[in-house]
Short mmCIF file of C-alpha atoms in Angstrom, two decimals:
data_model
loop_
_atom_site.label_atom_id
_atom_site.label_comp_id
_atom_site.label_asym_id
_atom_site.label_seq_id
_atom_site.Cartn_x
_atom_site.Cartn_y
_atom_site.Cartn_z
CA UNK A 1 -189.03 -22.25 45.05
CA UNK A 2 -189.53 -25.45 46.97
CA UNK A 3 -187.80 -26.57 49.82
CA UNK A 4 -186.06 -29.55 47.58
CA UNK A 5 -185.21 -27.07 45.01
CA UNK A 6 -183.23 -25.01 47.40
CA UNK A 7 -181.32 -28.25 49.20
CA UNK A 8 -180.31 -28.63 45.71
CA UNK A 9 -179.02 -25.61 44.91
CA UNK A 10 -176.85 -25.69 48.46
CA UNK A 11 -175.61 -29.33 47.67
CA UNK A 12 -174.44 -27.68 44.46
CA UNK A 13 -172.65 -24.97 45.64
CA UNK A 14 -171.72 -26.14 49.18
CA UNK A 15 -170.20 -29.67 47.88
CA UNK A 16 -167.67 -28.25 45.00
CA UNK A 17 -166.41 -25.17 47.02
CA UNK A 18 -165.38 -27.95 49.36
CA UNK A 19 -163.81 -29.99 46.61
CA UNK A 20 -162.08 -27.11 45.72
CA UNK A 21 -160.70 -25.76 49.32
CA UNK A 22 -159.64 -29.16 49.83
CA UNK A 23 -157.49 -28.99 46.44
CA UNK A 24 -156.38 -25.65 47.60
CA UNK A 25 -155.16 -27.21 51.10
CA UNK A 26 -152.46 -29.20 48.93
CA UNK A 27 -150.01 -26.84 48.19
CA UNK A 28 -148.45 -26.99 51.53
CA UNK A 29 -146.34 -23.63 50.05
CA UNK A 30 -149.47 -21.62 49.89
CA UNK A 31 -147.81 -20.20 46.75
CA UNK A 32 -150.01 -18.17 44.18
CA UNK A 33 -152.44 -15.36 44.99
CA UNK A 34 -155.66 -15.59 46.77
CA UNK A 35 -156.99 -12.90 44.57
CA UNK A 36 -155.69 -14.88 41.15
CA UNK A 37 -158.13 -17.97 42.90
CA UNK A 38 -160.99 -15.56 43.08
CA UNK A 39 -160.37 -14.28 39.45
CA UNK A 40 -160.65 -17.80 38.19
CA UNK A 41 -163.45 -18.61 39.67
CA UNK A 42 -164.93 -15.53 38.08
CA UNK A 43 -163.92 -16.45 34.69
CA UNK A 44 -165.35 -19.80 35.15
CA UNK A 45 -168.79 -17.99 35.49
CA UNK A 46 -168.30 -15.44 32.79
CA UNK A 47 -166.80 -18.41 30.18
CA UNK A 48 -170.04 -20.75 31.13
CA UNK A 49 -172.75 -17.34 29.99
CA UNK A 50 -170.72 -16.86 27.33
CA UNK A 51 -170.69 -20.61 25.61
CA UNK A 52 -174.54 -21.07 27.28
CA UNK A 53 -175.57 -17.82 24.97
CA UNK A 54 -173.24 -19.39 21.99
CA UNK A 55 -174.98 -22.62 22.13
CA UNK A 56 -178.17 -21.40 22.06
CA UNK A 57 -177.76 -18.97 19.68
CA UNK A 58 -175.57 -22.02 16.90
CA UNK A 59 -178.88 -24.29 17.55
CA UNK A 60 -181.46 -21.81 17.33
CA UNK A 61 -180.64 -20.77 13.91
CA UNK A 62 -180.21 -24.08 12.91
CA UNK A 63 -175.91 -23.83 12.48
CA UNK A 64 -175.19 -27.26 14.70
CA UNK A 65 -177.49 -29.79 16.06
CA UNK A 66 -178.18 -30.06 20.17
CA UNK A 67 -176.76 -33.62 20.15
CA UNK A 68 -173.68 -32.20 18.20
CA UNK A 69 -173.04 -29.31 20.54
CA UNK A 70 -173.72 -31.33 23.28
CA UNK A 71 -171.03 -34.46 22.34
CA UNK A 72 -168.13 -31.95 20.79
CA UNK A 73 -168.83 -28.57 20.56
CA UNK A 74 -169.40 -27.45 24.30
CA UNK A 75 -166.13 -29.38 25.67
CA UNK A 76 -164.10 -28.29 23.39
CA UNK A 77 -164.83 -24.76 23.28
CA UNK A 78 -165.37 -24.75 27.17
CA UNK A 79 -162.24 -25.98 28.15
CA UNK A 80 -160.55 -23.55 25.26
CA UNK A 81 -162.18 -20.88 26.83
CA UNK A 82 -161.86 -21.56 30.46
CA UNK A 83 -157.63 -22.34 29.63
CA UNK A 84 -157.38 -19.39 28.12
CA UNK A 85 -157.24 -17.51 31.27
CA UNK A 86 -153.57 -18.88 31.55
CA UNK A 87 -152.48 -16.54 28.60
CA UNK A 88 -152.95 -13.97 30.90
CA UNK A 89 -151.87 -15.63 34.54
CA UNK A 90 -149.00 -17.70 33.15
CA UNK A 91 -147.06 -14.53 32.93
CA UNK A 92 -147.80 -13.55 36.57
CA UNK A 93 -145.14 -14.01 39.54
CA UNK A 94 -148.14 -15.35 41.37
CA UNK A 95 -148.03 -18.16 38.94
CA UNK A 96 -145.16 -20.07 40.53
CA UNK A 97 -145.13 -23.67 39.64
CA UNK A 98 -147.25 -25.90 37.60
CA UNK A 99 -149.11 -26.48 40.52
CA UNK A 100 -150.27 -22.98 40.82
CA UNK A 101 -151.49 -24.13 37.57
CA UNK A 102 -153.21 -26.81 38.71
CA UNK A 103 -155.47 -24.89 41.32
CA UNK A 104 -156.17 -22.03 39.32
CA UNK A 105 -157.22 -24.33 36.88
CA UNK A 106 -159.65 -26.62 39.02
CA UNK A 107 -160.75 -23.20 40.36
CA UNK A 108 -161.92 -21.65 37.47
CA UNK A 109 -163.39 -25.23 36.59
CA UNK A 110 -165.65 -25.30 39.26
CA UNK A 111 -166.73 -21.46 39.20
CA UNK A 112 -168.25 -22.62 35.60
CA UNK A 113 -169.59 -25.62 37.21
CA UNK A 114 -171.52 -24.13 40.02
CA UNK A 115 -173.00 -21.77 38.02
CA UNK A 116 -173.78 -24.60 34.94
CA UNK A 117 -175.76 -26.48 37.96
CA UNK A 118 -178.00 -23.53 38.97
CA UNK A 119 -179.15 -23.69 35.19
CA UNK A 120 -179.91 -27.34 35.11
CA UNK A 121 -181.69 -27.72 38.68
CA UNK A 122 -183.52 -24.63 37.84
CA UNK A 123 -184.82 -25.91 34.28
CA UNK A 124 -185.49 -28.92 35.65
CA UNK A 125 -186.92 -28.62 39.61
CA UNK A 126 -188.85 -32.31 39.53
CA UNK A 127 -185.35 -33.88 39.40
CA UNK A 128 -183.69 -30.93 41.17
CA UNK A 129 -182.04 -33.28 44.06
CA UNK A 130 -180.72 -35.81 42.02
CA UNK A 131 -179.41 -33.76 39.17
CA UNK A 132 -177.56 -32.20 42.00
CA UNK A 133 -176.13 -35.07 43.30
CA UNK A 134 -175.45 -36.73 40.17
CA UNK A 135 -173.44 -33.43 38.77
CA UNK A 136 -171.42 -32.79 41.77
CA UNK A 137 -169.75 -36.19 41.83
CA UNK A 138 -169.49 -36.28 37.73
CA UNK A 139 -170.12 -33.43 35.36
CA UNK A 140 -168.34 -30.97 38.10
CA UNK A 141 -165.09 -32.73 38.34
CA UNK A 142 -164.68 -33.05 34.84
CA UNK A 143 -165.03 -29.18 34.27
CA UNK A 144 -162.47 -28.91 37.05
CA UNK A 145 -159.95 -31.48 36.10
CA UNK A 146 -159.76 -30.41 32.48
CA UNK A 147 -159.09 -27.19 33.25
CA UNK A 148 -156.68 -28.36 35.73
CA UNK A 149 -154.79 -29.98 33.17
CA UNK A 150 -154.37 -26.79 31.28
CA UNK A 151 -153.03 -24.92 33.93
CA UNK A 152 -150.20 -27.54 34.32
CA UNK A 153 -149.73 -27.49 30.74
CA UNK A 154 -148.70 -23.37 30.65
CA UNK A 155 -147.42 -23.96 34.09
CA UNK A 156 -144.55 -26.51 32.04
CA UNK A 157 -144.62 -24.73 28.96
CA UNK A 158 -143.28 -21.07 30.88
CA UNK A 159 -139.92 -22.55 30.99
CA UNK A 160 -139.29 -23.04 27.03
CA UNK A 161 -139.90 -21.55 23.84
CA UNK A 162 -140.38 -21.95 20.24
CA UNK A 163 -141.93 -26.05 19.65
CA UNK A 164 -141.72 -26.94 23.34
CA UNK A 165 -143.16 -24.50 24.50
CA UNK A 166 -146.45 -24.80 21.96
CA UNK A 167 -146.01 -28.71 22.57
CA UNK A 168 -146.62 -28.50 26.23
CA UNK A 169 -149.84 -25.94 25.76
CA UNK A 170 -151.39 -27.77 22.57
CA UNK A 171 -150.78 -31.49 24.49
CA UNK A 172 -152.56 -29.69 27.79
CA UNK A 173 -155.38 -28.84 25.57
CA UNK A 174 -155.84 -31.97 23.74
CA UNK A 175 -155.92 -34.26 26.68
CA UNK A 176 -158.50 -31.73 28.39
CA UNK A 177 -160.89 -31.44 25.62
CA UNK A 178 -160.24 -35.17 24.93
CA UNK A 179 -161.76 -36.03 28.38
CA UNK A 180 -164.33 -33.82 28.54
CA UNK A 181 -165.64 -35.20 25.05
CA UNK A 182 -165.10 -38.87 26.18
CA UNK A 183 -167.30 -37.83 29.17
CA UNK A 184 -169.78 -36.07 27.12
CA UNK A 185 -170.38 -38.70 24.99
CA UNK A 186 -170.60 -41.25 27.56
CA UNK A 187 -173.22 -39.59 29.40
CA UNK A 188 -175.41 -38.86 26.25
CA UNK A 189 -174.79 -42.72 24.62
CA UNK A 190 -175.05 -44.67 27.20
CA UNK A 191 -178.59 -45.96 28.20
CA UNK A 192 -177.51 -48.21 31.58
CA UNK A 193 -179.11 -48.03 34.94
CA UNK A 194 -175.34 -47.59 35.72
CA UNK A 195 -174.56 -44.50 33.77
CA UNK A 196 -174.47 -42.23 37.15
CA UNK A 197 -171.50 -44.73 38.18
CA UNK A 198 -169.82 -44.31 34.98
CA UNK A 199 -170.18 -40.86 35.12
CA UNK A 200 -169.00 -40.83 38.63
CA UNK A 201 -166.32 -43.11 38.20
CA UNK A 202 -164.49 -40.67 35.41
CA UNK A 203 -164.93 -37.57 37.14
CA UNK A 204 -163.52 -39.31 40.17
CA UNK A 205 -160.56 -40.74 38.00
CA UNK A 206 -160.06 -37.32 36.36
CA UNK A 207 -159.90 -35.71 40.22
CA UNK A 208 -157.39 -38.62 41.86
CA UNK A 209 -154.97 -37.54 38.76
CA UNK A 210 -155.11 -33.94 39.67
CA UNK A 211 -154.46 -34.67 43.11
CA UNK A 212 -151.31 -37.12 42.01
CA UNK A 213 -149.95 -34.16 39.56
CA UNK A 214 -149.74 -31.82 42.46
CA UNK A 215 -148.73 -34.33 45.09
CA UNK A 216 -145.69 -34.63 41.98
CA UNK A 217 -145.23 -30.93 41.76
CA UNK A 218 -144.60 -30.38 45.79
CA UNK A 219 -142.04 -33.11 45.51
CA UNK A 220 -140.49 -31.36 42.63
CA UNK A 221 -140.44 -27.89 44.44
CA UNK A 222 -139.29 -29.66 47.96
CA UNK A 223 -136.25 -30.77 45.97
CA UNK A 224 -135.93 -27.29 44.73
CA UNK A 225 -135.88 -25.57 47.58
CA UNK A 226 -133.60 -28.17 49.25
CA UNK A 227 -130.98 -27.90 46.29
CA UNK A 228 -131.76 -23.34 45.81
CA UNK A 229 -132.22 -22.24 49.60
CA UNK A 230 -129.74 -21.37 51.57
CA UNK A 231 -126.99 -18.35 52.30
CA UNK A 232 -127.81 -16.18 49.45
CA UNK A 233 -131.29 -15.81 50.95
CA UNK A 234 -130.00 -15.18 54.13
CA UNK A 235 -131.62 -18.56 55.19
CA UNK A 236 -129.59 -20.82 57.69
CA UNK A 237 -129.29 -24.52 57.85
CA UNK A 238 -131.64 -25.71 60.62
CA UNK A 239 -134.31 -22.56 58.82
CA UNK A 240 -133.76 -24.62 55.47
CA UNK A 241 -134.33 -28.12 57.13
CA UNK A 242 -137.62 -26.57 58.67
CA UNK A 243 -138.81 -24.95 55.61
CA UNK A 244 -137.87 -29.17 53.80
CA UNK A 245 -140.23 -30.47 56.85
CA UNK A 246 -143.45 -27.98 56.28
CA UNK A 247 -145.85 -30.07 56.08
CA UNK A 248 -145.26 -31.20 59.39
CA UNK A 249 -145.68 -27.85 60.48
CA UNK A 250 -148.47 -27.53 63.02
CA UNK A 251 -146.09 -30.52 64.71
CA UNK A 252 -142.78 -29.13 64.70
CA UNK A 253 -144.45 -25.93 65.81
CA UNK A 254 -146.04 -26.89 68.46
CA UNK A 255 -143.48 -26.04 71.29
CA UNK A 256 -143.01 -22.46 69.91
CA UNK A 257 -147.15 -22.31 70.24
CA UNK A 258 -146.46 -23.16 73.76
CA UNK A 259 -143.61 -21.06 74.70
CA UNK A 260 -144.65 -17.92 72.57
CA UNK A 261 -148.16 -18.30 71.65
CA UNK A 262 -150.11 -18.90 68.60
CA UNK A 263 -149.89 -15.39 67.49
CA UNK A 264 -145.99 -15.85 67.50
CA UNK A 265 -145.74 -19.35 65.79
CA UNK A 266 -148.00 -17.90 63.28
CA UNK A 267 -145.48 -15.72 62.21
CA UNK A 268 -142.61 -18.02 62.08
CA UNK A 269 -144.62 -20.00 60.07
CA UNK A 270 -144.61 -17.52 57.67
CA UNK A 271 -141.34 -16.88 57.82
CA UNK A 272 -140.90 -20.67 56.69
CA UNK A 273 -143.66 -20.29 53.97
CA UNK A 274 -141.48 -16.85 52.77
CA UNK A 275 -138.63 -18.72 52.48
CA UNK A 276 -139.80 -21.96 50.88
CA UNK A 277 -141.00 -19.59 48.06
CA UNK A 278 -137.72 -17.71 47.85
CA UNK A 279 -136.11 -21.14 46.88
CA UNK A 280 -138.81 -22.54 44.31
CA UNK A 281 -138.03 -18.70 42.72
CA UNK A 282 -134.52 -19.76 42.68
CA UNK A 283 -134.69 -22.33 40.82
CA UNK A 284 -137.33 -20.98 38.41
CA UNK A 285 -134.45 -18.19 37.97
CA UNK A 286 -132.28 -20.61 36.32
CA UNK A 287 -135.15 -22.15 34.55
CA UNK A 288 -136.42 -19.08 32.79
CA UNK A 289 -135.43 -18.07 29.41
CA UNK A 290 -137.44 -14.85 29.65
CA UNK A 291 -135.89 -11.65 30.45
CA UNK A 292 -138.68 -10.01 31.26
CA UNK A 293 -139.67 -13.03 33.86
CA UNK A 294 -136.23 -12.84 35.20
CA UNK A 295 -136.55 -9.17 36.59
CA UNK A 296 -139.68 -9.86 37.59
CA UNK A 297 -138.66 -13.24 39.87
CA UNK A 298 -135.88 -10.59 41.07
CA UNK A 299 -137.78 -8.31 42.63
CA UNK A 300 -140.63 -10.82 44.11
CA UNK A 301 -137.42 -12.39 46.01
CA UNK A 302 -136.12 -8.99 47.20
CA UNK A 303 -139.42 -8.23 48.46
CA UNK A 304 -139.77 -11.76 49.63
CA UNK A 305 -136.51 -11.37 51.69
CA UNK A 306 -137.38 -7.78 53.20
CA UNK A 307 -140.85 -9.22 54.90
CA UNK A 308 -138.54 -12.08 55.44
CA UNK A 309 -136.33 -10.40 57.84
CA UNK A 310 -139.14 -8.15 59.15
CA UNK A 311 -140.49 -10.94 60.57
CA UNK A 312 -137.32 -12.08 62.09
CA UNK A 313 -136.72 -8.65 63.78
CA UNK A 314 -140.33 -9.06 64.50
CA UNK A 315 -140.15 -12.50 66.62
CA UNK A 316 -137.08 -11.34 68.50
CA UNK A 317 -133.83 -13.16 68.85
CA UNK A 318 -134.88 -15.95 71.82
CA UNK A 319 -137.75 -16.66 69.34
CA UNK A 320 -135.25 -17.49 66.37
CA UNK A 321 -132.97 -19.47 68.94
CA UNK A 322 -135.66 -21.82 69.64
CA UNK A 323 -136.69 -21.90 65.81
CA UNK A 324 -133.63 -23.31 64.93
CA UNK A 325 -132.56 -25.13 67.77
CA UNK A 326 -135.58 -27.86 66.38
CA UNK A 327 -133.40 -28.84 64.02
CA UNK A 328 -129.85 -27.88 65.21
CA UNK A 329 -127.13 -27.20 62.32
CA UNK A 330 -124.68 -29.88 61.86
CA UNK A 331 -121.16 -29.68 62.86
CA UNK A 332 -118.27 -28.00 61.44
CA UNK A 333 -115.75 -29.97 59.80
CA UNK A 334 -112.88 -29.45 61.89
CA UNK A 335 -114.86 -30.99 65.07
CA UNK A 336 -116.93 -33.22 62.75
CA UNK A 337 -113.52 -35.04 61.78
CA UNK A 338 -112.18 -34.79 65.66
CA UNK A 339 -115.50 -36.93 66.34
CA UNK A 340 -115.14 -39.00 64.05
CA UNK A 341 -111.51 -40.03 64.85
CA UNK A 342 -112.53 -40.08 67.90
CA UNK A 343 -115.00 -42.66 67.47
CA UNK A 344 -112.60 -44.75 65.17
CA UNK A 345 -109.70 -45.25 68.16
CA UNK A 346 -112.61 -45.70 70.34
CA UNK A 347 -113.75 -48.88 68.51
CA UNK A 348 -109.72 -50.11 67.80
CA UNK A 349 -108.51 -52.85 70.33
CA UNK A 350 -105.95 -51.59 73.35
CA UNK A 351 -103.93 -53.33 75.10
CA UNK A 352 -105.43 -53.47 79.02
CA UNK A 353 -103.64 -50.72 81.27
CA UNK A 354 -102.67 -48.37 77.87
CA UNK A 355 -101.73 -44.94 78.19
CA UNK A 356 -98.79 -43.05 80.67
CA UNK A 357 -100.55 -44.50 83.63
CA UNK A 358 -100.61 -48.11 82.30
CA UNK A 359 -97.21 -48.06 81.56
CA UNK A 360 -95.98 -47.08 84.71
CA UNK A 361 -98.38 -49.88 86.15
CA UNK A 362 -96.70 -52.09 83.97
CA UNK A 363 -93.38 -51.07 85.23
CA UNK A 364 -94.19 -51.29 89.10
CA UNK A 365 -95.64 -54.79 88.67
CA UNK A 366 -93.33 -56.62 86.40
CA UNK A 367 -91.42 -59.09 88.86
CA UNK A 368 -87.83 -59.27 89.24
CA UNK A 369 -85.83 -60.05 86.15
CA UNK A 370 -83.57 -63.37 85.77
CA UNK A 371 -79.37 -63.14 86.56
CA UNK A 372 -78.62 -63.36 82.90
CA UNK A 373 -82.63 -62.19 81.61
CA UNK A 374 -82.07 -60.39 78.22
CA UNK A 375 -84.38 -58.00 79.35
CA UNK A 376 -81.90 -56.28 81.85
CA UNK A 377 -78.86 -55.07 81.28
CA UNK A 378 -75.53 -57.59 83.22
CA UNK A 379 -73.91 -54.66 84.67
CA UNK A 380 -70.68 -56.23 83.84
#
């Protein structure tokens, strides 16, 4: 193996893992399961052996043509296979939120991908280095993307049944396999010296709308857990406004790194990560028309609230105190309307001198009153 052939291989493994951790770095609620993330990738790799030996086998014996498999056959049946792990991990507690769907997605995307680019810089070692390069910024993000797309498809579809629910998977799968066999058939029709930005430019397109569809889904669940968290989690107000602020977090945690250590903040961080997922499963609760997926969220958020207070016994009271003195609670309403009435008389005109000690001021300096003043009684 030559020293270019082994660059190539390491640009492309070493460039879509990164794609991929950076994905994974945008769900600021670390929700889902590292071990679901390593699955996926796994069934990336098993789904791309399976459709290479399928492939091979169809145009070998003279079923389909290479151009055909090539331009329809592969994407569709890739990204039918590669989805189909959500028939499985939709049904999962460590399958959140749509954007749980989203990652797991793009993850097992790229596991097919990485190992689809060993085949092709290995059949082809002249052009090892640019096939690497050219894949890694195209063909790659298209296998992640459209498997992305899937994974927010079930991640929607949990919540209904019946049409909807078969809308939202079918509609997830056509778009997917629509893009991949746009892409496909770009790269195989098109003759230009430009094809590599073409290429580029889609997978790049397909990526920048993942991104957007989670950046959409952490809104959605920051509104969640605003609306869901609260007392029944045991979670107080200045907690909640933390957990609303998380992605600040190395920021707002910075004093408590100072005071207690990084050990320490990295539990309270925690804490705020436990609770942020005990209000997206709050709301999920009144979203779900499963019974089964009802239990289940039940006893994720009991166990979710037992570490939960472990950790605050853990961190110790003074610890807590500081926590939530970051963002102190608001006021009651008896001394929130005292302040603000307060306030109101403080801003309403006064005569100079009001008050007991004005009036007697008034009454030492008003000068002598007229024989026959009104203002003082005759004496007759």
């Amino acid at each position: 193996m030559t020293p270019v052939t082994v660059i190539a291989l390491a640009i492309a493994t070493v460039i879509p893992l990164a794609v991929l951790l950076f994905i994974r770095s945008r769900n600021l609620y670390q929700t889902g399961s590292f071990s679901f993330a390593l699955g996926s990738f796994a069934w990336g790799m098993i789904v791309f052996a399976f459709i290479s030996f399928l492939n091979r086998s169809l145009i070998g014996a003279g079923i389909l043509e290479t151009l055909f498999v090539v331009q329809f056959f592969a994407p569709i049946m890739e990204e039918l296979l590669k989805g189909a792990l959500f028939i499985y991990l939709s049904r999962k507690i460590n399958f959140t939120y749509f954007v749980d769907g989203a990652i797991y997605g793009f993850t097992a995307g790229i596991g097919f991908a990485v190992v689809e680019n060993y085949q092709y810089i290995l059949g082809y070692t002249d052009a090892a280095l640019s096939i690497a390069i050219g894949r890694v910024i195209s063909t790659n993000l298209i296998h992640a993307s459209g498997t992305a797309l899937v994974g927010i498809a079930f991640g929607l579809a949990r919540f209904h049944k019946g049409a909807k629910r078969w809308g939202y998977i079918l509609g997830g799968y056509a778009i997917a396999m629509a893009l991949h066999v746009i892409f496909n058939n770009l790269v195989t029709r098109v003759s230009s010296g430009l094809l590599l930005l073409y290429a580029a430019a889609v997978g790049l397109f397909a990526t920048v709308v993942i991104y957007r569809l989670i950046k959409s889904g952490l809104k959605q669940a920051r509104a969640w857990i605003e609306e869901k968290l609260g007392a029944a989690d045991r979670v107080t107000t200045s907690e909640s406004k933390m957990v609303g602020r998380i992605q600040d977090a190395k920021e707002l945690l910075a004093p408590l790194v100072e005071l207690f250590g990084e050990q320490q903040a990295a539990k309270i961080q925690r804490f705020l990560l436990i609770q942020a997922r005990l209000g997206i499963h709050r709301k999920n609760l009144d979203k779900f028309q499963d019974p089964a997926m009802i239990k289940e969220t039940q006893e994720e958020m009991a166990k979710l609230r037992e570490e939960m207070d472990g950790i605050r016994r853990d961190v110790g009271t003074y610890s807590m105190m500081t926590l939530r003195g970051i963002f102190p609670p608001d006021e009651g309403p008896l001394w929130g309307a005292l302040e603000g009435t307060i306030a109101s008389r403080m801003q309403e005109p006064r005569p100079a001198g009001g008050g007991l000690w004005g009036a007697l001021g008034a009454a030492t300096t008003r000068p002598p009153a007229a024989p026959n003043d009104p203002a003082e009684p005759s004496g007759e």
